[in-house]
Tab-separated table of C-alpha atoms in Angstrom:
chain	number	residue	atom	x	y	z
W	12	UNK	CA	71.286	-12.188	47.023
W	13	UNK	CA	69.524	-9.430	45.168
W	14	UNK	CA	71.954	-7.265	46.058
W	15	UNK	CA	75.052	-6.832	48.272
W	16	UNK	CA	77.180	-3.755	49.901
W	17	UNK	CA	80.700	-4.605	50.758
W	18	UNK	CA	83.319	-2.706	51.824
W	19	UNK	CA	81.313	-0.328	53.783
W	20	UNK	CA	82.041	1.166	57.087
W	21	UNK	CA	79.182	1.054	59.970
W	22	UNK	CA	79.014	4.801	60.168
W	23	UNK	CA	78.100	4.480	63.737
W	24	UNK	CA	80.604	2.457	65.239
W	25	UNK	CA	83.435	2.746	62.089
W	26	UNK	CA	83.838	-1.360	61.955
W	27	UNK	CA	83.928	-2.812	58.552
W	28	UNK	CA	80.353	-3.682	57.437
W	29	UNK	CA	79.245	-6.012	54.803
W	30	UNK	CA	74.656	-6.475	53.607
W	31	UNK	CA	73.073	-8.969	51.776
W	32	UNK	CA	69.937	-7.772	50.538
W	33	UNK	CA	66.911	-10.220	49.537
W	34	UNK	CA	63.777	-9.538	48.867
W	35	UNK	CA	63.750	-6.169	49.917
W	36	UNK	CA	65.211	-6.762	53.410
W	37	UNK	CA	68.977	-6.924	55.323
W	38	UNK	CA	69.319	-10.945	55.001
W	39	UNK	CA	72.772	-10.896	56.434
W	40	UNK	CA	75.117	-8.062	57.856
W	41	UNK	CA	78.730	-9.506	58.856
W	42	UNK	CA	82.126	-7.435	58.740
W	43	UNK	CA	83.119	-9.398	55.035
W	44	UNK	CA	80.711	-11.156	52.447
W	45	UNK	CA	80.181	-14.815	53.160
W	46	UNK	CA	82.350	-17.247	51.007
W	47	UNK	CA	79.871	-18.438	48.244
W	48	UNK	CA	77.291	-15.628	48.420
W	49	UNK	CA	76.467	-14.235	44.919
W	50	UNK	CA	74.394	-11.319	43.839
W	51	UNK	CA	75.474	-7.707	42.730
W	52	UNK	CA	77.634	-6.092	44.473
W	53	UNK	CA	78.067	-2.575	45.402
W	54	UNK	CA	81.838	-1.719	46.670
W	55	UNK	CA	81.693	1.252	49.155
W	56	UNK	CA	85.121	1.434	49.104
W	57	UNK	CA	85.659	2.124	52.918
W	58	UNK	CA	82.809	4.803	52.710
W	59	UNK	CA	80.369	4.708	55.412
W	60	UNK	CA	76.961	2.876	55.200
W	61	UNK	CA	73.857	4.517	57.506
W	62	UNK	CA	70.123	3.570	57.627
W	63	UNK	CA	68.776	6.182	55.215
W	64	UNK	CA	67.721	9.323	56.626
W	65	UNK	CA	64.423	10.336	58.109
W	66	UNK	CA	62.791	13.885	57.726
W	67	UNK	CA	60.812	13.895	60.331
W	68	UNK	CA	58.715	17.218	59.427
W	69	UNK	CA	58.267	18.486	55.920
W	70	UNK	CA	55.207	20.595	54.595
W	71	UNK	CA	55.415	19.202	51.223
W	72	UNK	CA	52.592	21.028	50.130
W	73	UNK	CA	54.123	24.184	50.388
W	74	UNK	CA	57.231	23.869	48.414
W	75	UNK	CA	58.114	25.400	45.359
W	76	UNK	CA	54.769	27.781	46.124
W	77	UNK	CA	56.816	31.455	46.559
W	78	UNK	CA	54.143	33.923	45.222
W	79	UNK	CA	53.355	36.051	47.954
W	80	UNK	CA	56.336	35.488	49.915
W	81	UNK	CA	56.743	37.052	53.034
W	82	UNK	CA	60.420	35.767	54.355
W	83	UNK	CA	61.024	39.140	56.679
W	84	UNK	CA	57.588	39.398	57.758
W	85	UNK	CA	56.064	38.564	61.115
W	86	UNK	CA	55.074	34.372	61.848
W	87	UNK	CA	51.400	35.833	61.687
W	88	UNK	CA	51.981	37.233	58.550
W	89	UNK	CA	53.538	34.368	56.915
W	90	UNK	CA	50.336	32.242	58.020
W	91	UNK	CA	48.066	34.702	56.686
W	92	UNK	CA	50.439	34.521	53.650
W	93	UNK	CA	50.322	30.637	53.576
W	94	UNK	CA	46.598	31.087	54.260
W	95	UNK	CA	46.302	33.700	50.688
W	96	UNK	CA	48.053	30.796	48.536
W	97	UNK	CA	46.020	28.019	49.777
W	98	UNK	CA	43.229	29.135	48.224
W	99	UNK	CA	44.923	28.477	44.827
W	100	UNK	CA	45.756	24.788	45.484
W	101	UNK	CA	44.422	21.855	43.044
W	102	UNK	CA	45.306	18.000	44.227
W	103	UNK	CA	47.525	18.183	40.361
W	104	UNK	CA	49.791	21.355	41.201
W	105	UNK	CA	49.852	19.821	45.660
W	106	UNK	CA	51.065	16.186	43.806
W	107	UNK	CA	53.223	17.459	41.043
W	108	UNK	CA	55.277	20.158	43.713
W	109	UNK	CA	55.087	16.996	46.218
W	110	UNK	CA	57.242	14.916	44.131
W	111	UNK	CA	59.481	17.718	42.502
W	112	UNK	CA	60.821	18.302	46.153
W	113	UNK	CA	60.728	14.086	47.067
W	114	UNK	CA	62.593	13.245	44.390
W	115	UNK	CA	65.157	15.996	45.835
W	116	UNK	CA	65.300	14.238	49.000
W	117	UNK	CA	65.105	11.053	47.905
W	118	UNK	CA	68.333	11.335	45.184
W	119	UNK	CA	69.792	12.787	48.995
W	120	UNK	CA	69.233	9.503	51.023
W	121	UNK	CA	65.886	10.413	52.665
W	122	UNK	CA	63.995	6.760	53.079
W	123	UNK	CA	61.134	8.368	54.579
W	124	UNK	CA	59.411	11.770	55.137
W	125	UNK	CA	56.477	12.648	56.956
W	126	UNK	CA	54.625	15.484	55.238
W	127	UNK	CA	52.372	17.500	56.588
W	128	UNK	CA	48.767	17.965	54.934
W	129	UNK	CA	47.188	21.099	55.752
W	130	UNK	CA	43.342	20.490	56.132
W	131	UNK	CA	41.015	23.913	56.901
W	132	UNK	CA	38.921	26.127	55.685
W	133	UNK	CA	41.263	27.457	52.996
W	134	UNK	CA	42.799	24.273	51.610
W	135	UNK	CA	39.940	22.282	52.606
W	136	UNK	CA	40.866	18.469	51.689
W	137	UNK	CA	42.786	19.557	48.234
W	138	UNK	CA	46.969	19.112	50.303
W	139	UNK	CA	45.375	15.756	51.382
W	140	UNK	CA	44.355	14.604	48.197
W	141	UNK	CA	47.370	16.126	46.290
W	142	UNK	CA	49.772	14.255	48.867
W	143	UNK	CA	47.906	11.098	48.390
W	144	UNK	CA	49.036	11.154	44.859
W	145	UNK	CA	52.217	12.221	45.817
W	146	UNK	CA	53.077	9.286	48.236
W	147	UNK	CA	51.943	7.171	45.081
W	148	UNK	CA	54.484	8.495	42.526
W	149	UNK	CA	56.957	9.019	44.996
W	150	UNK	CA	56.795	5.088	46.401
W	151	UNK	CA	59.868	3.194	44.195
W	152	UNK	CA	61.986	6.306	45.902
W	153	UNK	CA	61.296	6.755	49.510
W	154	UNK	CA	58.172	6.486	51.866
W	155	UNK	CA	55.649	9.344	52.271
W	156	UNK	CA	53.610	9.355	56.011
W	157	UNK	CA	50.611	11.848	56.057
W	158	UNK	CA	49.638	13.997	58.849
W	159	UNK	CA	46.384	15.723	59.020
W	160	UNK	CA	47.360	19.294	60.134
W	161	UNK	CA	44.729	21.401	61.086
W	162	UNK	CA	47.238	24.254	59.852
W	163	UNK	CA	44.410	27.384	61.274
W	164	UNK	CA	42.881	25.573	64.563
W	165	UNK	CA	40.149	23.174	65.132
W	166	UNK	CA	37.901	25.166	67.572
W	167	UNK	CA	38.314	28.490	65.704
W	168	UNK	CA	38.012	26.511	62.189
W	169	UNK	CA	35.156	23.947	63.718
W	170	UNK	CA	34.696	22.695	59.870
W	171	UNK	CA	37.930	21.549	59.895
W	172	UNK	CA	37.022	18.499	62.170
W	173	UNK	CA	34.698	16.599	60.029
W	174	UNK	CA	37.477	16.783	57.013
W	175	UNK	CA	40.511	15.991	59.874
W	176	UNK	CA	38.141	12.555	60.000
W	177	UNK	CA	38.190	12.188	56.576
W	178	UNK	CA	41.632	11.833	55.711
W	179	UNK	CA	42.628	10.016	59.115
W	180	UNK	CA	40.238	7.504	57.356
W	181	UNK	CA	41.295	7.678	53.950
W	182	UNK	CA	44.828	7.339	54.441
W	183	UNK	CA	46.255	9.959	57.260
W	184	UNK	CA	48.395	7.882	59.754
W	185	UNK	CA	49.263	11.103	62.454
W	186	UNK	CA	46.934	13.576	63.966
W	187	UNK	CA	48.558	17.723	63.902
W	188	UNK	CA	47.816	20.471	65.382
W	189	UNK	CA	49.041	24.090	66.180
W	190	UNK	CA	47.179	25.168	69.456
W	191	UNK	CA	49.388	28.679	69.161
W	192	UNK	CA	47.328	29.636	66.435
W	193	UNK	CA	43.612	29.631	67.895
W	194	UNK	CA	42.323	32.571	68.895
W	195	UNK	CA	42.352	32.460	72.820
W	196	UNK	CA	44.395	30.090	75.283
W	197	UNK	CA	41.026	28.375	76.054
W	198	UNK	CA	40.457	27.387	72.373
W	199	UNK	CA	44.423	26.441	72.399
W	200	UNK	CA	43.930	24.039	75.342
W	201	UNK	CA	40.709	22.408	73.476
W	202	UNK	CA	42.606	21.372	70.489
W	203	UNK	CA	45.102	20.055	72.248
W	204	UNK	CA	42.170	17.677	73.889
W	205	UNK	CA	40.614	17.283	70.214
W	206	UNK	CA	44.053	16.189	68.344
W	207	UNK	CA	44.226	13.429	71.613
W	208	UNK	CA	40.835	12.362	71.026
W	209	UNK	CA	41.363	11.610	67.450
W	210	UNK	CA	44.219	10.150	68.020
W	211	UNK	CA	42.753	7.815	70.020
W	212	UNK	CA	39.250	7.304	67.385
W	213	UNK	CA	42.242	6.035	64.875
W	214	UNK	CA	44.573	4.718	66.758
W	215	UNK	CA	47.203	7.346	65.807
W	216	UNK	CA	50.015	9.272	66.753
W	217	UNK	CA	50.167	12.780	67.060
W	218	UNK	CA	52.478	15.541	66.416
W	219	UNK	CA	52.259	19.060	67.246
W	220	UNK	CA	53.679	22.164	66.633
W	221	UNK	CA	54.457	24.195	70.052
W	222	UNK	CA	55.811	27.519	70.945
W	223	UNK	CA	56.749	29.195	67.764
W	224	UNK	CA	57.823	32.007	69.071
W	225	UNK	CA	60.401	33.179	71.806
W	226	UNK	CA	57.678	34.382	73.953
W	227	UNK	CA	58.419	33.737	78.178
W	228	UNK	CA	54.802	33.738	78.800
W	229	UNK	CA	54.296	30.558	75.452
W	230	UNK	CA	53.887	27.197	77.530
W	231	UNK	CA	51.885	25.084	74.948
W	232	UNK	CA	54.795	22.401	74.809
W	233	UNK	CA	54.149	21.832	78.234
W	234	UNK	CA	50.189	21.646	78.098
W	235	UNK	CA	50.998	19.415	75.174
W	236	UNK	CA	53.318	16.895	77.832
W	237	UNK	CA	50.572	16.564	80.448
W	238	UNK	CA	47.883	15.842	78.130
W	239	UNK	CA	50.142	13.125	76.263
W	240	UNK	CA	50.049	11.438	79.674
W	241	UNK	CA	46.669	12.049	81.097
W	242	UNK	CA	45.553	10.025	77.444
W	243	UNK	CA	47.748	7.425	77.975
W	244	UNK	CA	49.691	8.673	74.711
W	245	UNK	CA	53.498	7.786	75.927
W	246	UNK	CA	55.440	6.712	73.171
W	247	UNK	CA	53.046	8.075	70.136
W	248	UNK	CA	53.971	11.898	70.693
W	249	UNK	CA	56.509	14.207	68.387
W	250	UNK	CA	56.631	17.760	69.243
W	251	UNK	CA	58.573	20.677	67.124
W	252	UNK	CA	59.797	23.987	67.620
W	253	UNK	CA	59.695	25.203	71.054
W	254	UNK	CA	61.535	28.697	70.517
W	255	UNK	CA	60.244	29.636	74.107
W	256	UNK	CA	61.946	26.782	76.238
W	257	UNK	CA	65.697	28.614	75.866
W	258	UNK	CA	63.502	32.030	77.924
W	259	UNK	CA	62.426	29.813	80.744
W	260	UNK	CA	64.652	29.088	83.978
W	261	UNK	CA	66.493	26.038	84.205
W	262	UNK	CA	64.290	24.482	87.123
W	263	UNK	CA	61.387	24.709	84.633
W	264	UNK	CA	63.282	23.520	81.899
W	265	UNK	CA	64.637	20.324	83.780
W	266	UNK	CA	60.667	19.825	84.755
W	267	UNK	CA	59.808	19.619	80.880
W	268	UNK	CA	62.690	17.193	80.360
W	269	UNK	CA	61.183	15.047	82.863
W	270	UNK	CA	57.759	15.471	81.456
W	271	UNK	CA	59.152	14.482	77.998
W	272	UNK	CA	60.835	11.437	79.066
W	273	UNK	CA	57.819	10.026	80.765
W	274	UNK	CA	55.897	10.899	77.673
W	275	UNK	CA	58.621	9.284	75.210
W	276	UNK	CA	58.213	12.296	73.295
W	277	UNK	CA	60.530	13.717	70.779
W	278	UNK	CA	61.738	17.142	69.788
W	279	UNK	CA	61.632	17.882	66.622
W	280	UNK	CA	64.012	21.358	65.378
W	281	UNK	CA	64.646	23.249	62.384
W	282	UNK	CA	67.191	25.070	62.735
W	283	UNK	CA	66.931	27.118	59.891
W	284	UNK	CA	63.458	27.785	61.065
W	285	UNK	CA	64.741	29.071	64.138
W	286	UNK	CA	68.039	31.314	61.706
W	287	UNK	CA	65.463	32.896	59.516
W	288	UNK	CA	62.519	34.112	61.277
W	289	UNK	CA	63.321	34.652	65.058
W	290	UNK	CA	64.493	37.842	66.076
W	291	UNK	CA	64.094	39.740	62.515
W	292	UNK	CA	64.189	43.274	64.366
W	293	UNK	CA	67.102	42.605	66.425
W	294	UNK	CA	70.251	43.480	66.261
W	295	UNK	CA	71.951	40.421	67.916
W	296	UNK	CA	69.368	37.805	66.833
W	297	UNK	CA	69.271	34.681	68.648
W	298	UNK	CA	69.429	31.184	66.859
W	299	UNK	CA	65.705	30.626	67.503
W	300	UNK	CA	65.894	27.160	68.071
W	301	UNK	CA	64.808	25.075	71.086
W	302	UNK	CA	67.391	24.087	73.824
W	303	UNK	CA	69.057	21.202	71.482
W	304	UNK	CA	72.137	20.805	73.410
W	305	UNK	CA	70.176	20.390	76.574
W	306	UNK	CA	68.071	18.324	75.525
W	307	UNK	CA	70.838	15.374	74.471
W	308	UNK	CA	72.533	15.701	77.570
W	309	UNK	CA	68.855	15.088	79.466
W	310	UNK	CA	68.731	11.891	77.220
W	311	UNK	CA	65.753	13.394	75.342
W	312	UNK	CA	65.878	11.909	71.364
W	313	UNK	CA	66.131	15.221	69.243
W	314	UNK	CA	65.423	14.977	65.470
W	315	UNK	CA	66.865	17.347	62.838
W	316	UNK	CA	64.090	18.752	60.188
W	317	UNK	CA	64.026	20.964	57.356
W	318	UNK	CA	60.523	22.102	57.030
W	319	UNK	CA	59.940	22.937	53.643
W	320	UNK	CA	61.487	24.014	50.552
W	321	UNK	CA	61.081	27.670	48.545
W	322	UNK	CA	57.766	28.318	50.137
W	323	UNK	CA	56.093	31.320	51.487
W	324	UNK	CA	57.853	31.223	54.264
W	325	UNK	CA	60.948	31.332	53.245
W	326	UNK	CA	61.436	31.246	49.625
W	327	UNK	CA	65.267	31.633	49.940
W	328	UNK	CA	67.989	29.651	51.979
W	329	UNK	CA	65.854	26.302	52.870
W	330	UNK	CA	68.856	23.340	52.530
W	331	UNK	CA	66.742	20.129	50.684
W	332	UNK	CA	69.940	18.058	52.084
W	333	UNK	CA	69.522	16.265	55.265
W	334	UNK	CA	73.166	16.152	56.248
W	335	UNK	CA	73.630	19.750	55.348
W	336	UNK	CA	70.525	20.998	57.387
W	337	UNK	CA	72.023	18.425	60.360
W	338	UNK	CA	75.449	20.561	60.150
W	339	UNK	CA	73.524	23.405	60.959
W	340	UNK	CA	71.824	22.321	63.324
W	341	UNK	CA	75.199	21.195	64.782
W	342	UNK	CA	76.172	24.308	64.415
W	343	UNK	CA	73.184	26.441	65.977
W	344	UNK	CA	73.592	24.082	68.827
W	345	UNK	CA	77.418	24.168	69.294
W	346	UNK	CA	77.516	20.712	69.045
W	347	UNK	CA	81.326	20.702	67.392
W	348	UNK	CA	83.125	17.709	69.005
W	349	UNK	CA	83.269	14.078	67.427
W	350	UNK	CA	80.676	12.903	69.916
W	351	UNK	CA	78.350	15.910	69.587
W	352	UNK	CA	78.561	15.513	66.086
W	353	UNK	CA	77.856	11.534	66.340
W	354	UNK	CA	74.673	12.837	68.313
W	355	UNK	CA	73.678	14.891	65.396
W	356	UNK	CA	73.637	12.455	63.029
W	357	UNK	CA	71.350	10.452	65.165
W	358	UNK	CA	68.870	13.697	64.172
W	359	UNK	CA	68.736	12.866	60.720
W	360	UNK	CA	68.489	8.494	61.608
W	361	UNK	CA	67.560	7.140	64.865
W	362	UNK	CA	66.245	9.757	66.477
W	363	UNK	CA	64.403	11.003	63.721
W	364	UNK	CA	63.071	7.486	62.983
W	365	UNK	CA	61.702	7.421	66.606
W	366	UNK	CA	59.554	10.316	65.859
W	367	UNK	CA	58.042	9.144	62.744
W	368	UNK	CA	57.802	5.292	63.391
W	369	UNK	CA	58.333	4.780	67.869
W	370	UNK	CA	60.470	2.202	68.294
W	371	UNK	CA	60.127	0.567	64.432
W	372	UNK	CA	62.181	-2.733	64.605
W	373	UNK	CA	62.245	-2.487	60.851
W	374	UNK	CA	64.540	0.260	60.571
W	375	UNK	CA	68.517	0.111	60.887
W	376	UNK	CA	71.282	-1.906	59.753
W	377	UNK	CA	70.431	-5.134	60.862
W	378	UNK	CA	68.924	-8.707	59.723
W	379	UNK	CA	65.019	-8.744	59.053
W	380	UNK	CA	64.936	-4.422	58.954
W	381	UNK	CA	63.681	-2.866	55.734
W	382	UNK	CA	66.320	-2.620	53.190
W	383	UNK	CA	66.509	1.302	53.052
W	384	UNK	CA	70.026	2.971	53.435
W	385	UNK	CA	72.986	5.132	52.225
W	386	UNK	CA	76.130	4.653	51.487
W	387	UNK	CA	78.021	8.122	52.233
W	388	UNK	CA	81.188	9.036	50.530
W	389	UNK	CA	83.414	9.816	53.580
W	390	UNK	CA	85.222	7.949	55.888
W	391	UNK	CA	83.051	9.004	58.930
W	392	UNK	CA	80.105	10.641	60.512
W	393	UNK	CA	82.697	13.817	60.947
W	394	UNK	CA	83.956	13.671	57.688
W	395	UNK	CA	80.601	13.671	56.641
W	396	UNK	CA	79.628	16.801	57.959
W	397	UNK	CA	83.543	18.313	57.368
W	398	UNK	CA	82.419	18.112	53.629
W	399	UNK	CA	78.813	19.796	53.952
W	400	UNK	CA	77.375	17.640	50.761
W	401	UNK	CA	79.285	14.238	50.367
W	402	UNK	CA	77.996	12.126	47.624
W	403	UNK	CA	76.441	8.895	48.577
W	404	UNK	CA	74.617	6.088	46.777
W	405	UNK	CA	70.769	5.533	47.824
W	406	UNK	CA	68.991	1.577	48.056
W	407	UNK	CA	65.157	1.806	49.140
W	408	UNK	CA	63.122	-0.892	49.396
W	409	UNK	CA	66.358	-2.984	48.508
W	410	UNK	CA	66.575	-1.359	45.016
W	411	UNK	CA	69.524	1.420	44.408
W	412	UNK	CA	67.558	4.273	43.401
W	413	UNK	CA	69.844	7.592	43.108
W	414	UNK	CA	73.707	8.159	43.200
W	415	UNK	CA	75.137	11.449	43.565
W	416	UNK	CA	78.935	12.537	43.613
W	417	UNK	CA	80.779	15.920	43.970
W	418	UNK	CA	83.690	16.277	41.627
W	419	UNK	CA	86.136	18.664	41.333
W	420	UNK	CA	89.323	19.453	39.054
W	421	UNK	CA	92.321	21.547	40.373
W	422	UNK	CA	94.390	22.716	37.029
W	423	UNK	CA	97.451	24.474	39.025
């Protein structure tokens, strides 16, 4: 073997776990090593093992990019913020501030990330390019999926089409879009039919943003559902945000669930998102995020994502730690038993995998999947979170790439 982990714990089930790695996949998982099987060994010492995390939304062209912040300012304001700096992107500073916050991620047990590209009139192809050469540098670490964002509209921005084209064939795998942000709800409805037909000219998936806001009268997550289904799209469809479902009565919000699950979508929500920039005038702000909780119970796969990382938006408080942004979302959405935190950590694995991959046989703990996991210093999922930023030790592609540990000395 080129490797083996022994000792572990399956973090999802707590049974003792032994992996043989070869050739960059799981050859053999049993609960003790094989007699006779050779290779080096990594003792987990009764720590937990988990498929590595998934960040299933990450605008990795925007982090580390803080001039001109705006973190109290309106959503409109930050975009026309976001829009300012965008004008002073090259494909070297996109690439270099790319991998700066990867290799974060990566030394925190994030196998894969999909980053969003933002492609329009302001960044024109430049966060394409610059994340092209990011997923290259960034490859011995952890896997980089590109989605072509069309960040400021499609029928608004019609330039932006040609250039969405472009990238879907030079290396885009997942068609965005933000239907909020046109200028009038017929222009909204449009791009939702545009990011479809795309999706379909390249045989993509899509994944939009919906209902930033925590407006009654903002539907787009709906309009979003139906045309996922009238395309034939079921399966291929990730979906974040949704600030507005919590305002809408539960009748209409068990109709959505049912909407999702025919459209095997998945919800996608930041919770910090949601902390920092909903209800900024109030004085009993609400958590801003979309009806997590709910959601589980209606059997609806929810993924935990962090967004971004000192950007514009925010250039304080982001948490570049999957299991620490999970806990908050665990938090936000009162999710405090053992099995509601069990659920939780399928937002940062499973769950999260479904929205970046569908239903990717190669990822998990088992013989044949990709040999990308974590070994997490606790004893379990719950002691996981109870310690907010365990270390771990990180193997992509077969290969341990990053350890980490938290130490501390009590003299008393």
């Amino acid at each position: 073997m080129d490797l083996i982990v022994e000792g572990a714990r399956d973090a999802t089930t707590g049974r003792p776990i032994a992996l043989g790695i070869e050739a960059g996949r799981i050859a053999f998982v049993e609960p003790a090593v094989p007699p006779g099987v050779t290779g080096r060994r990594i003792d987990a010492a009764g720590c937990i093992a988990s498929p590595a995390f998934v960040e299933p939304h990450y605008h990795l062209d925007k982090c580390f990019l803080t001039e001109g912040a705006a973190p109290e300012s309106s959503f409109e304001d930050q975009v026309a913020a976001v829009a300012d700096s965008k004008r002073r992107y090259t494909i070297d500073s996109v690439a270099e501030r790319a991998v700066r916050a990867g290799r974060i991620l990566g030394a925190r047990g994030v196998g894969r990330v999909r980053g969003f590209a933002d492609i329009d009139p302001y960044a024109r192809l430049i966060a394409f390019d610059g994340l092209l050469e990011a997923r290259r540098r960034l490859a011995p670490l952890l896997d980089v999926q590109i989605v072509a964002f069309a960040q400021h509209g499609l029928v608004d921005a019609p330039e932006t089409l040609a250039m969405m084209r472009y990238a879907l064939f030079h290396g885009a795998t997942v068609v965005g879009g933000h239907p909020q942000l046109e200028a009038s709800p017929e222009a909204s409805l449009r791009q939702i039919e545009l990011v479809f037909e795309l999706a379909r000219e390249f045989d993509a998936n899509v994944d939009f943003h919906v209902d930033e806001n925590d407006r009654i009268d903002s539907l787009w997550l709906e309009q979003v559902l139906r045309a996922a289904m009238a395309h034939r799209w079921e399966g291929r469809v990730a979906v974040s945000h949704a600030a507005s479902l919590p305002k809408q009565s539960p009748a209409y919000r068990q109709s959505v669930y049912a909407m999702m699950r025919d459209a095997g979508a998945v919800m996608v929500s930041s919770p910090t998102s949601g902390l920092l920039f909903r209800g900024l005038d109030a004085a009993d702000p609400p958590r801003g995020i979309t009806t997590v909780k709910e959601m589980m119970a209606a059997e609806i796969p929810v993924a935990s994502a962090q967004e971004t990382y000192q950007s514009v938006f925010a250039p304080n408080l982001r948490l570049p730690d999957p299991i620490l942004n999970a806990l908050m979302l665990a938090y936000a959405a009162k999710l405090a038993t053992d099995d509601g935190l069990a659920r939780v950590w399928r937002s940062i694995t499973a769950d999260a995998a479904k929205a970046v991959d569908g239903c990717d046989v190669s990822y998990g703990l088992a013989v044949g999947a990709t040999a990308d996991l974590v070994v997490v210093k606790a004893e379990s999922i719950v002691d996981a979170f109870n310690q907010a930023v365990p270390g771990r030790i990180v193997i992509h592609g077969g290969r341990e790439v990053a350890r980490s540990s938290f130490d501390e000395t009590i003299h008393a």
